PDB file of C-alpha atoms and ligand atoms in Angstrom:
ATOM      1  CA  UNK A   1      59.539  55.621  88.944  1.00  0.00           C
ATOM      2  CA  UNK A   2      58.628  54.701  85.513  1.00  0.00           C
ATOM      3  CA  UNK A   3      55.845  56.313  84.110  1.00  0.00           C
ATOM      4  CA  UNK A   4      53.093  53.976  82.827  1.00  0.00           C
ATOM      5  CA  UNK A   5      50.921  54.897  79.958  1.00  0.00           C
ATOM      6  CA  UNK A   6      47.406  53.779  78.496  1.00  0.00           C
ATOM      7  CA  UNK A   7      47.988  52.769  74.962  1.00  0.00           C
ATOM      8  CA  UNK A   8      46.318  50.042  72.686  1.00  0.00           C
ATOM      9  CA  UNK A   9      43.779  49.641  75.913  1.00  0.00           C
ATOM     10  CA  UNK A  10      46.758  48.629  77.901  1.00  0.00           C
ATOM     11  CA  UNK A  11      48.663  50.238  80.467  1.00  0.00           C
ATOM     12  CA  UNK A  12      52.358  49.617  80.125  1.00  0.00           C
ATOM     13  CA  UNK A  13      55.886  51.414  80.592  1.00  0.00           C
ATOM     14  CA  UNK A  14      56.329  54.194  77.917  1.00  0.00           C
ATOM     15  CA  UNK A  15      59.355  51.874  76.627  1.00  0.00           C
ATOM     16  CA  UNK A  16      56.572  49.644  75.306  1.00  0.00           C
ATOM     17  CA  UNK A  17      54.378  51.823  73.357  1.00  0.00           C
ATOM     18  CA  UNK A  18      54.963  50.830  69.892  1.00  0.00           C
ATOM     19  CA  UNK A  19      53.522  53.705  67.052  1.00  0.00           C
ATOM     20  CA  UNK A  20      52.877  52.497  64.210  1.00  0.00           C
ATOM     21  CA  UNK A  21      54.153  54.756  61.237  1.00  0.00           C
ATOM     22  CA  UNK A  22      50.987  53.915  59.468  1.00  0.00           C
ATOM     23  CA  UNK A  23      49.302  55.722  62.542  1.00  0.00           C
ATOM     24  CA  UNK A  24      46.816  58.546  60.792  1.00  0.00           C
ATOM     25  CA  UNK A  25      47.941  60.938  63.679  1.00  0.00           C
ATOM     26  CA  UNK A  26      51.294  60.554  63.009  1.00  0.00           C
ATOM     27  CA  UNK A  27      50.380  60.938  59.183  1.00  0.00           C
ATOM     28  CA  UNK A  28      47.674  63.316  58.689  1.00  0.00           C
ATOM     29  CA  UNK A  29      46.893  65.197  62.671  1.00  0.00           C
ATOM     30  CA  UNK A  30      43.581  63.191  61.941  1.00  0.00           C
ATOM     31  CA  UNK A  31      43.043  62.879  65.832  1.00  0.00           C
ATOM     32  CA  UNK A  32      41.610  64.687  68.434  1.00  0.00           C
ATOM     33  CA  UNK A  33      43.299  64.990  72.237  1.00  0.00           C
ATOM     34  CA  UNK A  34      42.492  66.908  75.366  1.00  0.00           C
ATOM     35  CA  UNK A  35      44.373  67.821  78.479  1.00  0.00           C
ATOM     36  CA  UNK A  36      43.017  67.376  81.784  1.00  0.00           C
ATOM     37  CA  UNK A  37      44.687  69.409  85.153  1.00  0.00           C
ATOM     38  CA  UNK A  38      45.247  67.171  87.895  1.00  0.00           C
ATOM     39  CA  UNK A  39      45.004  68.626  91.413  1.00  0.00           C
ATOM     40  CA  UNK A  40      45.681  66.785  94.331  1.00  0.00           C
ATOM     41  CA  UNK A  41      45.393  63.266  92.813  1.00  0.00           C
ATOM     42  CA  UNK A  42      41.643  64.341  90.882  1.00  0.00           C
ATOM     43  CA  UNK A  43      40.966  65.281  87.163  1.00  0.00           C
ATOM     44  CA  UNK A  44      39.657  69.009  87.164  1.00  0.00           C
ATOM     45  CA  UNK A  45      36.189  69.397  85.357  1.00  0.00           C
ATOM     46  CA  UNK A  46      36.645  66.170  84.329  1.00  0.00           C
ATOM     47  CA  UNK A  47      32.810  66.350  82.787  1.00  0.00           C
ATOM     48  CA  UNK A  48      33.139  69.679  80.769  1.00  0.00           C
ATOM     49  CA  UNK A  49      36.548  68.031  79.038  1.00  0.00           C
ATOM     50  CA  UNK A  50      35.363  64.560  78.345  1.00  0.00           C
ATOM     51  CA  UNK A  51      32.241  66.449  76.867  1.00  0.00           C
ATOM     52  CA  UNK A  52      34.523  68.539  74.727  1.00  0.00           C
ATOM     53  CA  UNK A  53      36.166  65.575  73.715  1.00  0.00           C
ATOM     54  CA  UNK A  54      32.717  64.128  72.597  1.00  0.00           C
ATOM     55  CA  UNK A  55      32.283  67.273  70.789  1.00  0.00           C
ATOM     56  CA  UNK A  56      35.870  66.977  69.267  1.00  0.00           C
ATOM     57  CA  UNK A  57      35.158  63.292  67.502  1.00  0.00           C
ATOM     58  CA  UNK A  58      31.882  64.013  66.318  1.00  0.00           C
ATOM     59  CA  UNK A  59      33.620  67.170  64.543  1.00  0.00           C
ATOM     60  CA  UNK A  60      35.737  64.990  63.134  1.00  0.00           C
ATOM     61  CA  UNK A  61      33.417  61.567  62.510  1.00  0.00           C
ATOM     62  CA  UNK A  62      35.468  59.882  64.810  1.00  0.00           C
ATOM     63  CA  UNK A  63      34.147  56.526  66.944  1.00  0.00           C
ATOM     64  CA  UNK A  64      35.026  56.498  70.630  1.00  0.00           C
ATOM     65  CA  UNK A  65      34.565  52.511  70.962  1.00  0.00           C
ATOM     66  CA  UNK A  66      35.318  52.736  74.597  1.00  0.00           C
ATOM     67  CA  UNK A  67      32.737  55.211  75.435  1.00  0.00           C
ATOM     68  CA  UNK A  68      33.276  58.310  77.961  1.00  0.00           C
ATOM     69  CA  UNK A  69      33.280  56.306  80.673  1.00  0.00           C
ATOM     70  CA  UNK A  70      35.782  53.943  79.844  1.00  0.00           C
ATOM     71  CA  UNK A  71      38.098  56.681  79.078  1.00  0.00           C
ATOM     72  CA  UNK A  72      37.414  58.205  82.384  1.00  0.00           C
ATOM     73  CA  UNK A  73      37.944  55.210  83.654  1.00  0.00           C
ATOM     74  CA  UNK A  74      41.175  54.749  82.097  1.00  0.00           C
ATOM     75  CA  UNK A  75      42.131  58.250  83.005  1.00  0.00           C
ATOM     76  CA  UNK A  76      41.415  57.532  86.611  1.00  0.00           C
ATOM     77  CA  UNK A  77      43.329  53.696  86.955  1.00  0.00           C
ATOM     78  CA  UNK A  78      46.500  56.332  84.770  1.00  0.00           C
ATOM     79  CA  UNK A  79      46.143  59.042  87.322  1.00  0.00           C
ATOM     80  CA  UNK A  80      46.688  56.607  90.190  1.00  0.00           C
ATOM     81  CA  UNK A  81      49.117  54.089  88.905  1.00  0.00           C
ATOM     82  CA  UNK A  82      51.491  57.056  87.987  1.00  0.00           C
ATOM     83  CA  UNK A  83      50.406  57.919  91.901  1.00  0.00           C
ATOM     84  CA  UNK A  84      50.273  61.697  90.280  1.00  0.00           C
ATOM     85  CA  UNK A  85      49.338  64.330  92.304  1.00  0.00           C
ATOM     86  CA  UNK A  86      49.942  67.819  90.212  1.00  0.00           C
ATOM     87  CA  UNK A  87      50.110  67.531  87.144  1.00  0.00           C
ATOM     88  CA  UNK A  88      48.533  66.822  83.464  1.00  0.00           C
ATOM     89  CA  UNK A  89      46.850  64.244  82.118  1.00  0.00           C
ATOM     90  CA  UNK A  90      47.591  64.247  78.239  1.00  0.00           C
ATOM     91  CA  UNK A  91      44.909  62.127  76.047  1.00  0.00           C
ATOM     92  CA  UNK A  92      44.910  61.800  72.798  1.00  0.00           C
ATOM     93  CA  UNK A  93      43.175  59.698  70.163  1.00  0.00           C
ATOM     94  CA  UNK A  94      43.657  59.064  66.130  1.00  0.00           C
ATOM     95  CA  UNK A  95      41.457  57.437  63.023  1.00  0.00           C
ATOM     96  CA  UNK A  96      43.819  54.722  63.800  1.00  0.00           C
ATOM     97  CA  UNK A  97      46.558  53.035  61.825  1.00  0.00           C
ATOM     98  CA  UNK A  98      45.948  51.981  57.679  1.00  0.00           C
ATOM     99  CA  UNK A  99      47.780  52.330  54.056  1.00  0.00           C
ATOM    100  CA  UNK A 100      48.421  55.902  53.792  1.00  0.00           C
ATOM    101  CA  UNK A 101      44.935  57.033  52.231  1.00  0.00           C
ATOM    102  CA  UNK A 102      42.997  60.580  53.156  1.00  0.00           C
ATOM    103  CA  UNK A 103      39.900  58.586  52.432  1.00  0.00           C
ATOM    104  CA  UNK A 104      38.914  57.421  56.221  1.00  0.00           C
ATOM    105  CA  UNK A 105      39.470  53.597  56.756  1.00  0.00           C
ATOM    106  CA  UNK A 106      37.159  50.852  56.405  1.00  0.00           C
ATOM    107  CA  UNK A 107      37.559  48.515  59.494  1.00  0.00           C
ATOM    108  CA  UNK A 108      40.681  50.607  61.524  1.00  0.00           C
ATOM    109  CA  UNK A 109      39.982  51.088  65.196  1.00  0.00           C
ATOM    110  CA  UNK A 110      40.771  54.320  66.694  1.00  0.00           C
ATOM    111  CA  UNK A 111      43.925  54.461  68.419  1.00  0.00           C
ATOM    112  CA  UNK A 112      44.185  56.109  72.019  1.00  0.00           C
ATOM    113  CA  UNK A 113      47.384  57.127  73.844  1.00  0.00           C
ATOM    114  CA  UNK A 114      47.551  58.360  77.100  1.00  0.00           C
ATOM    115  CA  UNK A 115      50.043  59.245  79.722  1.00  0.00           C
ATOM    116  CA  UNK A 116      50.518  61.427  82.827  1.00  0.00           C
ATOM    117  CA  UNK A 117      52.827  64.601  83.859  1.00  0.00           C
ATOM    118  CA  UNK A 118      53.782  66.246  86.370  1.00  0.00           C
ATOM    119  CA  UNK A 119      53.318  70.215  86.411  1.00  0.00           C
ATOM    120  CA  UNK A 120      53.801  72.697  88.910  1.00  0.00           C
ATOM    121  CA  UNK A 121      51.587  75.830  88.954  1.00  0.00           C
ATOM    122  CA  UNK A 122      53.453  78.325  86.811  1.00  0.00           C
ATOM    123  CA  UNK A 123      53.472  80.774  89.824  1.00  0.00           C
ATOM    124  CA  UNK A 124      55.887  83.458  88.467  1.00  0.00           C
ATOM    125  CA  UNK A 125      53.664  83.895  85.341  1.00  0.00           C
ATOM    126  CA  UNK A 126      50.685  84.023  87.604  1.00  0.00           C
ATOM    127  CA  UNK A 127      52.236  86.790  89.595  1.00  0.00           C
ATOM    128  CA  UNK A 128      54.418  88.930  87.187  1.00  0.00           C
ATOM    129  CA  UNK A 129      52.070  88.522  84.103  1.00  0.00           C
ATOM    130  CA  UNK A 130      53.724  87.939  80.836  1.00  0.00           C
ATOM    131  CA  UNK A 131      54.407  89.774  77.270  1.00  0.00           C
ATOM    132  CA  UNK A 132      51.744  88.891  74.157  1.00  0.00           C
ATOM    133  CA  UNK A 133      52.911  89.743  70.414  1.00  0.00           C
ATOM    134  CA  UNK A 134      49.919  89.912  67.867  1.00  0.00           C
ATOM    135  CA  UNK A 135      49.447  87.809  65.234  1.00  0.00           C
ATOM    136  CA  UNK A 136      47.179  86.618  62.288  1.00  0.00           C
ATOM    137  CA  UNK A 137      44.902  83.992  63.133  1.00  0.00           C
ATOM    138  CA  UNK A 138      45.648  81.502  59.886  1.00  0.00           C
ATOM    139  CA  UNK A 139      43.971  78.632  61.191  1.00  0.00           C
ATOM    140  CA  UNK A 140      41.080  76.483  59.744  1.00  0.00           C
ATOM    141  CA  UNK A 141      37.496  77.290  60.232  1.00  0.00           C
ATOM    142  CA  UNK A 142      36.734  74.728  63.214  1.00  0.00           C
ATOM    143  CA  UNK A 143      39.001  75.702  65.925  1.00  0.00           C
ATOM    144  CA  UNK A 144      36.399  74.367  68.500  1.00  0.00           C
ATOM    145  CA  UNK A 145      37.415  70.868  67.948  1.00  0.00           C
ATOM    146  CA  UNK A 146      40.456  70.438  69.807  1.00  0.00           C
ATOM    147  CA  UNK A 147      42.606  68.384  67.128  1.00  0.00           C
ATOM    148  CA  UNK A 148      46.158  67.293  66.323  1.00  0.00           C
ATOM    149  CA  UNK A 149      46.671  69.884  63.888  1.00  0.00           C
ATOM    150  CA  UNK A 150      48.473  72.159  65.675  1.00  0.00           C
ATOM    151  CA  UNK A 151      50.696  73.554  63.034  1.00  0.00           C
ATOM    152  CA  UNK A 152      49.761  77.246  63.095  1.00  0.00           C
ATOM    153  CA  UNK A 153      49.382  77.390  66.713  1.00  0.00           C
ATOM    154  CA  UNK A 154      53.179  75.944  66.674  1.00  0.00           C
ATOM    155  CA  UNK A 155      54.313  78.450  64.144  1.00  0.00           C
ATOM    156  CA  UNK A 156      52.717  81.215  66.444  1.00  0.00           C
ATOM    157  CA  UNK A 157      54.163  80.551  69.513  1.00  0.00           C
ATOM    158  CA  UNK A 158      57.641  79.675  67.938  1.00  0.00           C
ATOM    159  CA  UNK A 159      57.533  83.494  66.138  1.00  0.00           C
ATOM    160  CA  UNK A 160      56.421  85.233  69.999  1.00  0.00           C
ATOM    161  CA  UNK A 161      59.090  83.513  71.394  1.00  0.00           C
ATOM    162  CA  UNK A 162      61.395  84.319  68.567  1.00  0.00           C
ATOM    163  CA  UNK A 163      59.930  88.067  68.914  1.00  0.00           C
ATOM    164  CA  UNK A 164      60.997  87.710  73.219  1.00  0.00           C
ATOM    165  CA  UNK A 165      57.028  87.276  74.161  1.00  0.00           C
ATOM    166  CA  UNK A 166      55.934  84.725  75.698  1.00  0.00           C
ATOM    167  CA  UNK A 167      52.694  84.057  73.755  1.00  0.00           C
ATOM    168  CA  UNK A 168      50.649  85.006  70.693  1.00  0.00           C
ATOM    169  CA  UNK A 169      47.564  86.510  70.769  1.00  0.00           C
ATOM    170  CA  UNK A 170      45.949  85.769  67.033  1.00  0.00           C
ATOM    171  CA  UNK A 171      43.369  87.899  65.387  1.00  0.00           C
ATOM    172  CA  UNK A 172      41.424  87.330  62.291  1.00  0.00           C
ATOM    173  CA  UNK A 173      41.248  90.924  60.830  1.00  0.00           C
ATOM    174  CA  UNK A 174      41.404  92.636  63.944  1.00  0.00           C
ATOM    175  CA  UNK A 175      39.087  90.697  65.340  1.00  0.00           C
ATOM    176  CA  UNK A 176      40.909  88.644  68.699  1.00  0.00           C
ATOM    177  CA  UNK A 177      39.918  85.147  69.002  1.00  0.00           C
ATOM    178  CA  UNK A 178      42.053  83.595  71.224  1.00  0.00           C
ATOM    179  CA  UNK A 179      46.179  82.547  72.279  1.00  0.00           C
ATOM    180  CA  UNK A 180      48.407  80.238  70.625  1.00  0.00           C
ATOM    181  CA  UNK A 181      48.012  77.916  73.397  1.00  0.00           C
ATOM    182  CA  UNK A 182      44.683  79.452  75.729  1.00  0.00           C
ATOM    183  CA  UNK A 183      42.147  82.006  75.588  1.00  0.00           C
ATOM    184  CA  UNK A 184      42.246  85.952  75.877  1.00  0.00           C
ATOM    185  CA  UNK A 185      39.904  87.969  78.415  1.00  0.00           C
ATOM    186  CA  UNK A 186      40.152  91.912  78.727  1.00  0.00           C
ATOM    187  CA  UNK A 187      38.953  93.973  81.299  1.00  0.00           C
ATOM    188  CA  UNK A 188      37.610  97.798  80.447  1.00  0.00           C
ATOM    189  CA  UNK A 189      36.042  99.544  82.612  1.00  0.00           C
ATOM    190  CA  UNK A 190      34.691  96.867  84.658  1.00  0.00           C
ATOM    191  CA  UNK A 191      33.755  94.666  82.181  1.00  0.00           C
ATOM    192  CA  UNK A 192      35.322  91.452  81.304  1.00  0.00           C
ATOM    193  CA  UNK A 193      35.154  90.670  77.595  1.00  0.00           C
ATOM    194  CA  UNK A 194      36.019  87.316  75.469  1.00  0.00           C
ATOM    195  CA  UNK A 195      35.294  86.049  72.282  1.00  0.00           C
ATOM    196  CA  UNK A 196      31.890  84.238  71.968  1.00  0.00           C
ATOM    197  CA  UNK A 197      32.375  80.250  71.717  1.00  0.00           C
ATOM    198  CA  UNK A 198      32.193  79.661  68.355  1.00  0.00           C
ATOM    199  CA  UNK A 199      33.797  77.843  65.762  1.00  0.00           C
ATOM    200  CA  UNK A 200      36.835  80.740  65.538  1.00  0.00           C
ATOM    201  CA  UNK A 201      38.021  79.621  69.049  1.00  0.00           C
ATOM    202  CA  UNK A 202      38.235  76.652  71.273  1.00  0.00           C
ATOM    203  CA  UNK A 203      35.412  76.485  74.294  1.00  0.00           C
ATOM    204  CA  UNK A 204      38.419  76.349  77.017  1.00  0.00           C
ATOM    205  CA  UNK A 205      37.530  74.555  80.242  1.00  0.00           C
ATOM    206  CA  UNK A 206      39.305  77.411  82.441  1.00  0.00           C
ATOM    207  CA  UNK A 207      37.277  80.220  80.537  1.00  0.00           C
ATOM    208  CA  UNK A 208      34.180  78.459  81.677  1.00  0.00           C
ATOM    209  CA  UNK A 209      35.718  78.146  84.978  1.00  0.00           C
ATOM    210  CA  UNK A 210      36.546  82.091  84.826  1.00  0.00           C
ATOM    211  CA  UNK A 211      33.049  83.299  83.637  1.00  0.00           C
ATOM    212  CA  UNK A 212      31.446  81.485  85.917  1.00  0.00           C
ATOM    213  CA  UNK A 213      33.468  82.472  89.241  1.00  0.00           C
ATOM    214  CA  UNK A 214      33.063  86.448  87.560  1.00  0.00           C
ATOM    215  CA  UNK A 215      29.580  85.770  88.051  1.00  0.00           C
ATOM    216  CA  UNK A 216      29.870  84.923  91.477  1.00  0.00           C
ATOM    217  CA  UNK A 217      32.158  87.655  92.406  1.00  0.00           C
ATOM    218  CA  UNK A 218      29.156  90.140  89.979  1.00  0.00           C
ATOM    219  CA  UNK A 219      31.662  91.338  87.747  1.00  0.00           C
ATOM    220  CA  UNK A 220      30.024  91.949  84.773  1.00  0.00           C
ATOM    221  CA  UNK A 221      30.973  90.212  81.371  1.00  0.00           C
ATOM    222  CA  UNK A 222      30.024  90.251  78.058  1.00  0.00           C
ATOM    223  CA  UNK A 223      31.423  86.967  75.550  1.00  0.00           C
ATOM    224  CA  UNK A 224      31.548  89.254  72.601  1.00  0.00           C
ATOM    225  CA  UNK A 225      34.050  90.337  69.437  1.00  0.00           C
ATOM    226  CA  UNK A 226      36.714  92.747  70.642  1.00  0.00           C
ATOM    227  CA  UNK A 227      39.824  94.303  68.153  1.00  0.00           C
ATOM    228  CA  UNK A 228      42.883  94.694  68.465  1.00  0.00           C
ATOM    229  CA  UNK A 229      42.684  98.387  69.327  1.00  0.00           C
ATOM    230  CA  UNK A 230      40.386  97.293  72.134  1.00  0.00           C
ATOM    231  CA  UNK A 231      43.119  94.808  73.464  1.00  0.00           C
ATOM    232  CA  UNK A 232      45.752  97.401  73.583  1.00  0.00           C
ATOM    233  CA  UNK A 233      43.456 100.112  75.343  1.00  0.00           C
ATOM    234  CA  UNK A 234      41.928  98.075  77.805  1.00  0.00           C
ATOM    235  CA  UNK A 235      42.751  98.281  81.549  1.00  0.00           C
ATOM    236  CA  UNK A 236      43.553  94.476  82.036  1.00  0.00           C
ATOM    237  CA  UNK A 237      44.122  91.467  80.298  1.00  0.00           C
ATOM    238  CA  UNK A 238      44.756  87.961  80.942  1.00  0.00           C
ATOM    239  CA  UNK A 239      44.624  84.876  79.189  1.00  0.00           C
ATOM    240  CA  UNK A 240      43.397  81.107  80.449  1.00  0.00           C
ATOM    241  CA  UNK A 241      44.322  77.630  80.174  1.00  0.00           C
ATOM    242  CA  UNK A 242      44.373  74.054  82.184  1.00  0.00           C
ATOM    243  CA  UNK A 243      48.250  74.836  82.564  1.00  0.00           C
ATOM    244  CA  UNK A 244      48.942  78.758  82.781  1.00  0.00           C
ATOM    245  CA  UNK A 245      44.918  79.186  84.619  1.00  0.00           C
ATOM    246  CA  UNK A 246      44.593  82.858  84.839  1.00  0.00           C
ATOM    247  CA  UNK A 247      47.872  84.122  83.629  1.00  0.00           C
ATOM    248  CA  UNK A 248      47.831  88.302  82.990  1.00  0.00           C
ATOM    249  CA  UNK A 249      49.091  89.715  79.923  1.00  0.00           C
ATOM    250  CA  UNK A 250      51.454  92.915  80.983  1.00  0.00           C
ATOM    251  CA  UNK A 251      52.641  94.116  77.306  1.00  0.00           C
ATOM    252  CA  UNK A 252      51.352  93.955  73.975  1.00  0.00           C
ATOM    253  CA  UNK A 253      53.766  94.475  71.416  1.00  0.00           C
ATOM    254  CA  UNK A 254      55.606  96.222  73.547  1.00  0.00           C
ATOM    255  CA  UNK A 255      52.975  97.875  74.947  1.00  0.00           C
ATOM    256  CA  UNK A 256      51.767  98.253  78.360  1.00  0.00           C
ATOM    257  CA  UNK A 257      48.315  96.813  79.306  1.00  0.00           C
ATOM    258  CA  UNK A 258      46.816  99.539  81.551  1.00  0.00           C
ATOM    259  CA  UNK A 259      49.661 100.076  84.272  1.00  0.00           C
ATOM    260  CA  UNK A 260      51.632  97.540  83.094  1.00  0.00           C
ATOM    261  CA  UNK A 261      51.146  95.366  86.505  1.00  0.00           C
ATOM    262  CA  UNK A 262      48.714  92.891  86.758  1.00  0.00           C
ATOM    263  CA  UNK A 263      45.284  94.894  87.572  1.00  0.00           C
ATOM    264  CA  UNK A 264      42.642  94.236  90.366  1.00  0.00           C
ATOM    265  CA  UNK A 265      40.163  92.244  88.299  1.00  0.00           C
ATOM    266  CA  UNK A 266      42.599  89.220  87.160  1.00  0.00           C
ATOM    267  CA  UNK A 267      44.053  89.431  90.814  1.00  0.00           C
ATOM    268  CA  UNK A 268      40.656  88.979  91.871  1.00  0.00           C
ATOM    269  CA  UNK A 269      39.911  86.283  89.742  1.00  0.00           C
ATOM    270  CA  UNK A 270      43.204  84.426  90.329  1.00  0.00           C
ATOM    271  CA  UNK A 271      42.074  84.219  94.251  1.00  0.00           C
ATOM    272  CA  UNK A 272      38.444  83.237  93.193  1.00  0.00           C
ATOM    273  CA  UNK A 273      40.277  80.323  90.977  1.00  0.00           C
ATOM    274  CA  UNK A 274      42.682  79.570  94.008  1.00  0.00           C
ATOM    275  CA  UNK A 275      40.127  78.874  95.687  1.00  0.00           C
ATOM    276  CA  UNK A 276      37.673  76.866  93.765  1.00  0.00           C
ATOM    277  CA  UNK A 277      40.560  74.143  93.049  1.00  0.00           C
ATOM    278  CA  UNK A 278      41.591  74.260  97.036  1.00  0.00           C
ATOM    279  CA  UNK A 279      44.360  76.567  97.251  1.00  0.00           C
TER     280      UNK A 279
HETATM  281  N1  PMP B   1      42.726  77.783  73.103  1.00  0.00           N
HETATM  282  C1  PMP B   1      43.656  76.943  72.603  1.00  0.00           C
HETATM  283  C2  PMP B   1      44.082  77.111  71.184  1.00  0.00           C
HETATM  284  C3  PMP B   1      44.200  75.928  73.416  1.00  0.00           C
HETATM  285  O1  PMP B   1      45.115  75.080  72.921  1.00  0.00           O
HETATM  286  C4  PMP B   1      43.779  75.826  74.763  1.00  0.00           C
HETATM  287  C5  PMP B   1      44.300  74.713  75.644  1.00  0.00           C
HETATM  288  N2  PMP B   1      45.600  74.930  76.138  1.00  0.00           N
HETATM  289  C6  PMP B   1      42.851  76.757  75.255  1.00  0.00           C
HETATM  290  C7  PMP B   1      42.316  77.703  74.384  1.00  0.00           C
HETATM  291  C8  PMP B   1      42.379  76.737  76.685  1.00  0.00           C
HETATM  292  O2  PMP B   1      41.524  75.642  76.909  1.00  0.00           O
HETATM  293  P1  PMP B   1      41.452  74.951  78.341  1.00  0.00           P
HETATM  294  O3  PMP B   1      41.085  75.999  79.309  1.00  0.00           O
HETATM  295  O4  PMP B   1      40.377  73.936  78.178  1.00  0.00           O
HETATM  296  O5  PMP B   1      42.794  74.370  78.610  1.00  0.00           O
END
């Protein structure tokens, strides 16, 4: 089937979509995006990510001329025109196309591309857990907008994989903020701990999700600082994201997390997660 996407407030066959090279995503990353889960045929937290994505442009002074609910409209007609059932929905949206000029453009309409994916729960990761390297955290000061420059999260995850890890966990100074890709929880004794949501990290969607099923279950959490040294003595560790959801981190470089296995507390939320999305 060919896959339709939403581009230039039309929906047509990815063959179709025309980018301009004058596109200011293409030239500067001066665009925002977000990535919705889709489980069986619905967008997941719809509301929290099309309020980050209101966040995200005015971060970065950017109009959305079609309002939230015409891109959640359009996100909905996408969903079911690609008749998608599990899977992604991958939004993104730039300053629009102009003369090459890093002053923003007078008169340019922002420019929104969308399409749709489809993703399988990464199950193995889920179960086994996977291996973290540690790296700096070089990224700009406003990592809570979720924008198009991704350049130091791509470096990052190109060095852990180039290192045989599947991820990197960045730190500035010690101090974890979050993945290359999702954010990092710990678990010592008891406790669940994670970076406050600040401007050092973005607010994920599936860490809300998490904090807010560990207060169901009453395990205790705390959304503060933790090091490095914290991260490689604590009992458990996981990281989440729309894609990976609650996916345990077994090694840090090279290290064993606790027993190396992933522990009670990320099994436990993995089931509470299961079954708050139907599973
Ligand atoms: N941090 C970063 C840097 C991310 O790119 C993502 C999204 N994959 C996350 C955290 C997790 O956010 P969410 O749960 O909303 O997917």
């Amino acid at each position: 089937m060919t896959s339709i996407y939403w581009y230039d407030n039309a929906f047509l066959p990815e063959e179709e979509v025309r980018i301009s090279p004058h596109d200011r995503g293409y030239n500067f990353g001066d665009g925002i995006y977000e990535v919705f889960r889709v489980y069986g045929g619905n967008l997941f937290e719809a509301e929290a990510h099309f309020e980050r994505l209101r966040l995200s442009a005015a971060g970065l002074k950017l109009a959305l001329p079609w309002g939230l609910d015409g891109l959640r409209a359009a996100m909905i007609e996408l969903v079911e025109r690609n008749e998608l059932k599990e899977g992604i929905v991958y939004l993104q949206i730039t300053r629009g196309t102009a003369p090459r000029n890093h002053l923003f453009p007078a008169g340019a309409a922002p420019v929104a591309l969308a399409y749709t994916r489809e993703v399988a729960r990464p199950v193995q990761a889920m179960e086994q857990g996977i291996p973290v390297v540690t790296l700096e955290d070089i990224r700009w000061l406003h990592c809570n907008y979720k924008t198009l420059n991704l350049l130091a999260n791509v470096l990052a995850k190109q060095e852990a994989a180039d290192r045989g890890a599947a991820d990197a966990v960045l730190h500035r100074g010690g101090i974890v903020t979050e993945s290359s890709a999702s954010n990092v929880m710990i678990v010592k004794d008891g406790v669940l701990l994670t970076h406050p949501p600040d401007n050092l990290i973005l607010h994920g969607i599936t860490r809300a999700v998490t904090l807010r099923l560990a207060r169901v279950a009453e395990i205790p959490s705390d959304e503060r600082p933790f090091t490095l040294d914290e991260l490689y003595a604590a009992d458990e560790a996981f990281v989440t994201g729309t894609t990976v959801e609650i996916t345990p981190i077994v090694a840090v470089d090279g290290r064993k997390v606790g027993s190396g296995e992933p522990g009670p507390i990320t099994l436990r939320l993995q089931r509470e997660f299961a079954a708050a999305i139907g599973r």
